[in-house]
Amino acid sequence: MATKTPSKAAPKPKAKKAPTKPAPTRAKPPVAKKDDKVAPRKAAKSEPKPTARAQSPVAHKPTSRQKPQPPIYVPRGFSVLDDEDDVLGIGGAGLGAGYGKCGGRMLGSTLEQSVCDRLGQAGVAHSHSPRHFEVAMVEKQVAAYAPMIVLRGRGREGKSVVIEAADDLKNPILPKIVAFRRQYGQEYYVILIASDEVLEEVPLATYDEACATTDVNTLIARLAE
């Protein structure tokens, strides 16, 4: 029998290689020629900077109210008229510097202003510091004294009435009143208006009659009779 020889195996087909893509080449930037004009680059738009917010005005806290200061001290007997002019005051304290004025004379305290107003309301003619007196103080010293208020046409015990007022014992007018009464006590009747505390401490030689500040209306009613 004829033996069969194995046939040669058919060659396997070779696998086709996938075509490889060529690597992308970078395009070279065009070289500017000498004759070509290079366009300027546009500046990048800058973002607007955030502006600072305007601070709202801070409401100031209301400060504590300042206490009203008293008017400037007016020296006794200061006048806006000549010394020879003696104006008769009857209308009371008017507007002006310090505590007002009456008959051309500046008033020197709240108490004097109050007494002046009440005398004017009662129709009692008076004048403020109509004249100055030289009074002898201790140790042979001489001082000038001008009565605060002098009534016109009304007297006590045949004397002209002088009304004085003192707010405290440190008032420098008190020693002058004592010296005035010592020299002119036969011509002038001195009424002192002050608080009860001052009247308890002031020497009796300071006045002929004393009146507390709470009894001024009663005093003026008697003077107006």
PDB file of C-alpha atoms in Angstrom:
ATOM      1  CA  MET A   1       0.000   0.000   0.000  1.00  0.00           C
ATOM      2  CA  ALA A   2       1.227   3.317  -0.764  1.00  0.00           C
ATOM      3  CA  THR A   3       1.848   5.389   2.289  1.00  0.00           C
ATOM      4  CA  LYS A   4       0.556   8.906   2.434  1.00  0.00           C
ATOM      5  CA  THR A   5       3.078  11.473   3.306  1.00  0.00           C
ATOM      6  CA  PRO A   6       1.883  14.363   5.341  1.00  0.00           C
ATOM      7  CA  SER A   7       1.427  17.416   3.258  1.00  0.00           C
ATOM      8  CA  LYS A   8       3.279  20.475   4.215  1.00  0.00           C
ATOM      9  CA  ALA A   9       1.241  22.861   6.268  1.00  0.00           C
ATOM     10  CA  ALA A  10       0.113  25.815   4.348  1.00  0.00           C
ATOM     11  CA  PRO A  11       1.899  28.929   5.503  1.00  0.00           C
ATOM     12  CA  LYS A  12      -0.152  31.172   7.730  1.00  0.00           C
ATOM     13  CA  PRO A  13      -0.925  34.538   6.269  1.00  0.00           C
ATOM     14  CA  LYS A  14       1.103  37.246   7.826  1.00  0.00           C
ATOM     15  CA  ALA A  15      -0.837  39.827   9.894  1.00  0.00           C
ATOM     16  CA  LYS A  16      -0.969  43.124   8.263  1.00  0.00           C
ATOM     17  CA  LYS A  17       0.597  45.909  10.296  1.00  0.00           C
ATOM     18  CA  ALA A  18      -1.624  48.861  10.986  1.00  0.00           C
ATOM     19  CA  PRO A  19      -0.402  51.862   9.145  1.00  0.00           C
ATOM     20  CA  THR A  20       1.329  54.195  11.566  1.00  0.00           C
ATOM     21  CA  LYS A  21       0.224  57.817  11.508  1.00  0.00           C
ATOM     22  CA  PRO A  22       2.987  60.261  10.952  1.00  0.00           C
ATOM     23  CA  ALA A  23       3.796  62.354  14.079  1.00  0.00           C
ATOM     24  CA  PRO A  24       2.237  65.795  13.851  1.00  0.00           C
ATOM     25  CA  THR A  25       4.778  68.366  13.062  1.00  0.00           C
ATOM     26  CA  ARG A  26       4.581  71.800  14.707  1.00  0.00           C
ATOM     27  CA  ALA A  27       4.065  74.585  12.318  1.00  0.00           C
ATOM     28  CA  LYS A  28       6.890  77.031  12.465  1.00  0.00           C
ATOM     29  CA  PRO A  29       5.855  80.606  13.084  1.00  0.00           C
ATOM     30  CA  PRO A  30       6.179  82.646   9.984  1.00  0.00           C
ATOM     31  CA  VAL A  31       9.345  84.609   9.979  1.00  0.00           C
ATOM     32  CA  ALA A  32       8.651  88.250   9.543  1.00  0.00           C
ATOM     33  CA  LYS A  33      10.409  89.752   6.682  1.00  0.00           C
ATOM     34  CA  LYS A  34      12.082  93.075   6.884  1.00  0.00           C
ATOM     35  CA  ASP A  35       9.472  94.673   4.665  1.00  0.00           C
ATOM     36  CA  ASP A  36       6.551  93.260   6.622  1.00  0.00           C
ATOM     37  CA  LYS A  37       5.032  95.440   9.371  1.00  0.00           C
ATOM     38  CA  VAL A  38       4.533  93.710  12.641  1.00  0.00           C
ATOM     39  CA  ALA A  39       1.101  94.445  14.064  1.00  0.00           C
ATOM     40  CA  PRO A  40       1.324  95.577  17.672  1.00  0.00           C
ATOM     41  CA  ARG A  41      -0.010  93.230  20.234  1.00  0.00           C
ATOM     42  CA  LYS A  42      -3.226  94.209  21.860  1.00  0.00           C
ATOM     43  CA  ALA A  43      -2.850  94.781  25.552  1.00  0.00           C
ATOM     44  CA  ALA A  44      -4.876  92.452  27.615  1.00  0.00           C
ATOM     45  CA  LYS A  45      -7.854  94.103  29.169  1.00  0.00           C
ATOM     46  CA  SER A  46      -7.065  94.729  32.780  1.00  0.00           C
ATOM     47  CA  GLU A  47      -9.845  93.966  35.129  1.00  0.00           C
ATOM     48  CA  PRO A  48     -11.070  97.028  37.025  1.00  0.00           C
ATOM     49  CA  LYS A  49      -9.718  97.116  40.528  1.00  0.00           C
ATOM     50  CA  PRO A  50     -12.390  96.987  43.183  1.00  0.00           C
ATOM     51  CA  THR A  51     -12.839 100.445  44.591  1.00  0.00           C
ATOM     52  CA  ALA A  52     -13.012 100.883  48.326  1.00  0.00           C
ATOM     53  CA  ARG A  53     -16.526 101.446  49.559  1.00  0.00           C
ATOM     54  CA  ALA A  54     -17.158 104.858  50.946  1.00  0.00           C
ATOM     55  CA  GLN A  55     -17.546 104.580  54.629  1.00  0.00           C
ATOM     56  CA  SER A  56     -20.873 105.727  55.846  1.00  0.00           C
ATOM     57  CA  PRO A  57     -20.612 108.613  58.267  1.00  0.00           C
ATOM     58  CA  VAL A  58     -20.542 107.394  61.803  1.00  0.00           C
ATOM     59  CA  ALA A  59     -23.251 108.919  63.901  1.00  0.00           C
ATOM     60  CA  HIS A  60     -21.606 110.775  66.736  1.00  0.00           C
ATOM     61  CA  LYS A  61     -22.952 110.071  70.131  1.00  0.00           C
ATOM     62  CA  PRO A  62     -24.613 113.087  71.647  1.00  0.00           C
ATOM     63  CA  THR A  63     -22.298 114.635  74.166  1.00  0.00           C
ATOM     64  CA  SER A  64     -23.583 115.596  77.548  1.00  0.00           C
ATOM     65  CA  ARG A  65     -24.955 119.094  77.669  1.00  0.00           C
ATOM     66  CA  GLN A  66     -22.606 121.582  79.156  1.00  0.00           C
ATOM     67  CA  LYS A  67     -23.832 123.464  82.130  1.00  0.00           C
ATOM     68  CA  PRO A  68     -24.574 127.084  81.326  1.00  0.00           C
ATOM     69  CA  GLN A  69     -21.878 129.298  82.688  1.00  0.00           C
ATOM     70  CA  PRO A  70     -22.892 132.293  84.779  1.00  0.00           C
ATOM     71  CA  PRO A  71     -22.535 135.735  83.198  1.00  0.00           C
ATOM     72  CA  ILE A  72     -19.269 137.590  83.534  1.00  0.00           C
ATOM     73  CA  TYR A  73     -18.829 139.350  86.870  1.00  0.00           C
ATOM     74  CA  VAL A  74     -19.655 143.024  86.643  1.00  0.00           C
ATOM     75  CA  PRO A  75     -17.859 145.319  89.119  1.00  0.00           C
ATOM     76  CA  ARG A  76     -20.069 147.252  91.510  1.00  0.00           C
ATOM     77  CA  GLY A  77     -21.077 150.611  90.163  1.00  0.00           C
ATOM     78  CA  PHE A  78     -19.991 150.059  86.555  1.00  0.00           C
ATOM     79  CA  SER A  79     -21.975 152.413  84.351  1.00  0.00           C
ATOM     80  CA  VAL A  80     -22.468 153.023  80.664  1.00  0.00           C
ATOM     81  CA  LEU A  81     -23.199 156.681  81.404  1.00  0.00           C
ATOM     82  CA  ASP A  82     -21.133 159.532  82.762  1.00  0.00           C
ATOM     83  CA  ASP A  83     -20.711 159.783  86.514  1.00  0.00           C
ATOM     84  CA  GLU A  84     -22.697 163.016  86.544  1.00  0.00           C
ATOM     85  CA  ASP A  85     -25.743 161.329  84.963  1.00  0.00           C
ATOM     86  CA  ASP A  86     -27.956 159.871  87.682  1.00  0.00           C
ATOM     87  CA  VAL A  87     -30.780 158.021  85.952  1.00  0.00           C
ATOM     88  CA  LEU A  88     -33.803 157.118  88.065  1.00  0.00           C
ATOM     89  CA  GLY A  89     -34.610 153.429  87.666  1.00  0.00           C
ATOM     90  CA  ILE A  90     -38.207 152.247  87.972  1.00  0.00           C
ATOM     91  CA  GLY A  91     -38.775 149.717  85.202  1.00  0.00           C
ATOM     92  CA  GLY A  92     -36.633 146.898  86.551  1.00  0.00           C
ATOM     93  CA  ALA A  93     -33.681 145.098  85.052  1.00  0.00           C
ATOM     94  CA  GLY A  94     -33.463 145.195  81.279  1.00  0.00           C
ATOM     95  CA  LEU A  95     -31.386 143.339  78.740  1.00  0.00           C
ATOM     96  CA  GLY A  96     -27.660 143.907  78.629  1.00  0.00           C
ATOM     97  CA  ALA A  97     -24.303 142.409  79.535  1.00  0.00           C
ATOM     98  CA  GLY A  98     -23.901 140.388  82.694  1.00  0.00           C
ATOM     99  CA  TYR A  99     -27.212 140.245  84.572  1.00  0.00           C
ATOM    100  CA  GLY A 100     -28.892 143.092  82.725  1.00  0.00           C
ATOM    101  CA  LYS A 101     -28.944 146.779  83.528  1.00  0.00           C
ATOM    102  CA  CYS A 102     -31.262 149.305  85.085  1.00  0.00           C
ATOM    103  CA  GLY A 103     -31.053 153.071  84.700  1.00  0.00           C
ATOM    104  CA  GLY A 104     -27.799 152.706  82.765  1.00  0.00           C
ATOM    105  CA  ARG A 105     -26.112 150.694  85.535  1.00  0.00           C
ATOM    106  CA  MET A 106     -24.936 147.122  85.084  1.00  0.00           C
ATOM    107  CA  LEU A 107     -26.305 144.626  87.598  1.00  0.00           C
ATOM    108  CA  GLY A 108     -23.765 142.402  89.316  1.00  0.00           C
ATOM    109  CA  SER A 109     -25.650 139.332  90.540  1.00  0.00           C
ATOM    110  CA  THR A 110     -28.786 137.261  90.152  1.00  0.00           C
ATOM    111  CA  LEU A 111     -30.023 138.436  93.540  1.00  0.00           C
ATOM    112  CA  GLU A 112     -29.643 142.086  92.575  1.00  0.00           C
ATOM    113  CA  GLN A 113     -31.492 141.409  89.327  1.00  0.00           C
ATOM    114  CA  SER A 114     -34.344 139.716  91.206  1.00  0.00           C
ATOM    115  CA  VAL A 115     -34.697 142.559  93.728  1.00  0.00           C
ATOM    116  CA  CYS A 116     -34.579 145.120  90.927  1.00  0.00           C
ATOM    117  CA  ASP A 117     -37.352 143.378  88.999  1.00  0.00           C
ATOM    118  CA  ARG A 118     -39.601 143.176  92.040  1.00  0.00           C
ATOM    119  CA  LEU A 119     -39.019 146.803  92.951  1.00  0.00           C
ATOM    120  CA  GLY A 120     -39.921 147.787  89.404  1.00  0.00           C
ATOM    121  CA  GLN A 121     -43.097 145.697  89.480  1.00  0.00           C
ATOM    122  CA  ALA A 122     -44.105 147.342  92.766  1.00  0.00           C
ATOM    123  CA  GLY A 123     -43.439 150.827  91.334  1.00  0.00           C
ATOM    124  CA  VAL A 124     -40.678 151.656  93.816  1.00  0.00           C
ATOM    125  CA  ALA A 125     -38.248 154.175  92.308  1.00  0.00           C
ATOM    126  CA  HIS A 126     -34.640 153.262  92.934  1.00  0.00           C
ATOM    127  CA  SER A 127     -31.141 153.617  91.534  1.00  0.00           C
ATOM    128  CA  HIS A 128     -28.167 151.274  91.433  1.00  0.00           C
ATOM    129  CA  SER A 129     -24.822 152.451  92.821  1.00  0.00           C
ATOM    130  CA  PRO A 130     -25.703 156.148  92.453  1.00  0.00           C
ATOM    131  CA  ARG A 131     -22.497 157.297  94.128  1.00  0.00           C
ATOM    132  CA  HIS A 132     -19.266 156.063  95.707  1.00  0.00           C
ATOM    133  CA  PHE A 133     -18.133 156.548  99.277  1.00  0.00           C
ATOM    134  CA  GLU A 134     -14.672 156.351 100.778  1.00  0.00           C
ATOM    135  CA  VAL A 135     -14.835 154.132 103.822  1.00  0.00           C
ATOM    136  CA  ALA A 136     -12.085 153.552 106.393  1.00  0.00           C
ATOM    137  CA  MET A 137     -11.171 149.910 106.754  1.00  0.00           C
ATOM    138  CA  VAL A 138      -8.940 148.248 109.340  1.00  0.00           C
ATOM    139  CA  GLU A 139      -5.269 149.263 109.666  1.00  0.00           C
ATOM    140  CA  LYS A 140      -5.941 152.725 108.219  1.00  0.00           C
ATOM    141  CA  GLN A 141      -6.900 151.357 104.806  1.00  0.00           C
ATOM    142  CA  VAL A 142      -9.372 153.240 102.642  1.00  0.00           C
ATOM    143  CA  ALA A 143     -11.768 151.506 100.252  1.00  0.00           C
ATOM    144  CA  ALA A 144     -14.425 152.619  97.779  1.00  0.00           C
ATOM    145  CA  TYR A 145     -17.987 151.534  98.465  1.00  0.00           C
ATOM    146  CA  ALA A 146     -21.021 151.952  96.201  1.00  0.00           C
ATOM    147  CA  PRO A 147     -24.412 150.923  97.681  1.00  0.00           C
ATOM    148  CA  MET A 148     -26.159 148.292  95.597  1.00  0.00           C
ATOM    149  CA  ILE A 149     -29.612 149.916  95.564  1.00  0.00           C
ATOM    150  CA  VAL A 150     -30.791 153.240  97.007  1.00  0.00           C
ATOM    151  CA  LEU A 151     -34.521 153.977  97.211  1.00  0.00           C
ATOM    152  CA  ARG A 152     -35.865 157.354  96.140  1.00  0.00           C
ATOM    153  CA  GLY A 153     -38.582 159.134  98.046  1.00  0.00           C
ATOM    154  CA  ARG A 154     -38.919 156.388 100.644  1.00  0.00           C
ATOM    155  CA  GLY A 155     -37.013 156.226 103.904  1.00  0.00           C
ATOM    156  CA  ARG A 156     -36.839 154.631 107.291  1.00  0.00           C
ATOM    157  CA  GLU A 157     -36.350 156.550 110.529  1.00  0.00           C
ATOM    158  CA  GLY A 158     -35.638 159.697 108.533  1.00  0.00           C
ATOM    159  CA  LYS A 159     -32.810 158.041 106.608  1.00  0.00           C
ATOM    160  CA  SER A 160     -32.328 157.026 102.978  1.00  0.00           C
ATOM    161  CA  VAL A 161     -32.808 153.300 102.474  1.00  0.00           C
ATOM    162  CA  VAL A 162     -29.923 151.231 101.118  1.00  0.00           C
ATOM    163  CA  ILE A 163     -30.577 147.640 100.029  1.00  0.00           C
ATOM    164  CA  GLU A 164     -27.624 145.273  99.966  1.00  0.00           C
ATOM    165  CA  ALA A 165     -27.466 141.585  99.066  1.00  0.00           C
ATOM    166  CA  ALA A 166     -24.901 138.892  99.810  1.00  0.00           C
ATOM    167  CA  ASP A 167     -24.790 135.351  98.482  1.00  0.00           C
ATOM    168  CA  ASP A 168     -22.174 134.050 100.933  1.00  0.00           C
ATOM    169  CA  LEU A 169     -19.936 135.121 103.786  1.00  0.00           C
ATOM    170  CA  LYS A 170     -16.916 135.441 101.487  1.00  0.00           C
ATOM    171  CA  ASN A 171     -18.493 138.364  99.668  1.00  0.00           C
ATOM    172  CA  PRO A 172     -15.905 141.203  99.846  1.00  0.00           C
ATOM    173  CA  ILE A 173     -18.688 143.789 100.105  1.00  0.00           C
ATOM    174  CA  LEU A 174     -19.617 142.787 103.682  1.00  0.00           C
ATOM    175  CA  PRO A 175     -16.653 144.471 105.448  1.00  0.00           C
ATOM    176  CA  LYS A 176     -17.296 147.604 103.403  1.00  0.00           C
ATOM    177  CA  ILE A 177     -20.926 147.702 104.540  1.00  0.00           C
ATOM    178  CA  VAL A 178     -19.775 147.569 108.165  1.00  0.00           C
ATOM    179  CA  ALA A 179     -17.368 150.448 107.560  1.00  0.00           C
ATOM    180  CA  PHE A 180     -20.085 152.393 105.687  1.00  0.00           C
ATOM    181  CA  ARG A 181     -22.582 152.089 108.554  1.00  0.00           C
ATOM    182  CA  ARG A 182     -19.909 153.135 111.034  1.00  0.00           C
ATOM    183  CA  GLN A 183     -19.303 156.373 109.134  1.00  0.00           C
ATOM    184  CA  TYR A 184     -22.689 157.137 107.541  1.00  0.00           C
ATOM    185  CA  GLY A 185     -25.116 155.361 109.837  1.00  0.00           C
ATOM    186  CA  GLN A 186     -26.908 158.608 110.690  1.00  0.00           C
ATOM    187  CA  GLU A 187     -27.855 159.203 107.046  1.00  0.00           C
ATOM    188  CA  TYR A 188     -28.521 155.743 105.633  1.00  0.00           C
ATOM    189  CA  TYR A 189     -30.683 152.840 106.732  1.00  0.00           C
ATOM    190  CA  VAL A 190     -29.136 149.548 105.497  1.00  0.00           C
ATOM    191  CA  ILE A 191     -31.301 146.516 104.701  1.00  0.00           C
ATOM    192  CA  LEU A 192     -29.321 143.323 104.052  1.00  0.00           C
ATOM    193  CA  ILE A 193     -30.875 140.510 101.969  1.00  0.00           C
ATOM    194  CA  ALA A 194     -29.206 137.122 102.333  1.00  0.00           C
ATOM    195  CA  SER A 195     -29.902 133.472 103.027  1.00  0.00           C
ATOM    196  CA  ASP A 196     -30.664 132.296 106.552  1.00  0.00           C
ATOM    197  CA  GLU A 197     -27.227 130.676 106.785  1.00  0.00           C
ATOM    198  CA  VAL A 198     -25.469 133.950 105.960  1.00  0.00           C
ATOM    199  CA  LEU A 199     -27.655 136.011 108.291  1.00  0.00           C
ATOM    200  CA  GLU A 200     -26.793 133.700 111.184  1.00  0.00           C
ATOM    201  CA  GLU A 201     -23.053 134.295 110.736  1.00  0.00           C
ATOM    202  CA  VAL A 202     -22.835 137.899 109.533  1.00  0.00           C
ATOM    203  CA  PRO A 203     -22.056 140.524 112.237  1.00  0.00           C
ATOM    204  CA  LEU A 204     -24.991 142.593 113.481  1.00  0.00           C
ATOM    205  CA  ALA A 205     -23.022 145.738 112.648  1.00  0.00           C
ATOM    206  CA  THR A 206     -23.549 144.960 108.964  1.00  0.00           C
ATOM    207  CA  TYR A 207     -27.212 146.018 108.792  1.00  0.00           C
ATOM    208  CA  ASP A 208     -30.077 147.958 110.379  1.00  0.00           C
ATOM    209  CA  GLU A 209     -32.598 145.413 109.117  1.00  0.00           C
ATOM    210  CA  ALA A 210     -32.139 141.887 107.802  1.00  0.00           C
ATOM    211  CA  CYS A 211     -34.325 140.033 105.326  1.00  0.00           C
ATOM    212  CA  ALA A 212     -34.083 136.411 104.208  1.00  0.00           C
ATOM    213  CA  THR A 213     -34.114 135.707 100.489  1.00  0.00           C
ATOM    214  CA  THR A 214     -37.403 133.851 100.947  1.00  0.00           C
ATOM    215  CA  ASP A 215     -39.125 136.988 102.333  1.00  0.00           C
ATOM    216  CA  VAL A 216     -38.155 139.496  99.639  1.00  0.00           C
ATOM    217  CA  ASN A 217     -41.747 139.869  98.425  1.00  0.00           C
ATOM    218  CA  THR A 218     -42.908 140.795 101.909  1.00  0.00           C
ATOM    219  CA  LEU A 219     -40.086 143.335 102.272  1.00  0.00           C
ATOM    220  CA  ILE A 220     -40.838 145.046  98.971  1.00  0.00           C
ATOM    221  CA  ALA A 221     -44.562 145.121  99.741  1.00  0.00           C
ATOM    222  CA  ARG A 222     -43.765 147.062 102.939  1.00  0.00           C
ATOM    223  CA  LEU A 223     -41.417 149.402 101.082  1.00  0.00           C
ATOM    224  CA  ALA A 224     -44.086 150.085  98.453  1.00  0.00           C
ATOM    225  CA  GLU A 225     -46.665 151.230 101.058  1.00  0.00           C
TER     226      GLU A 225
END
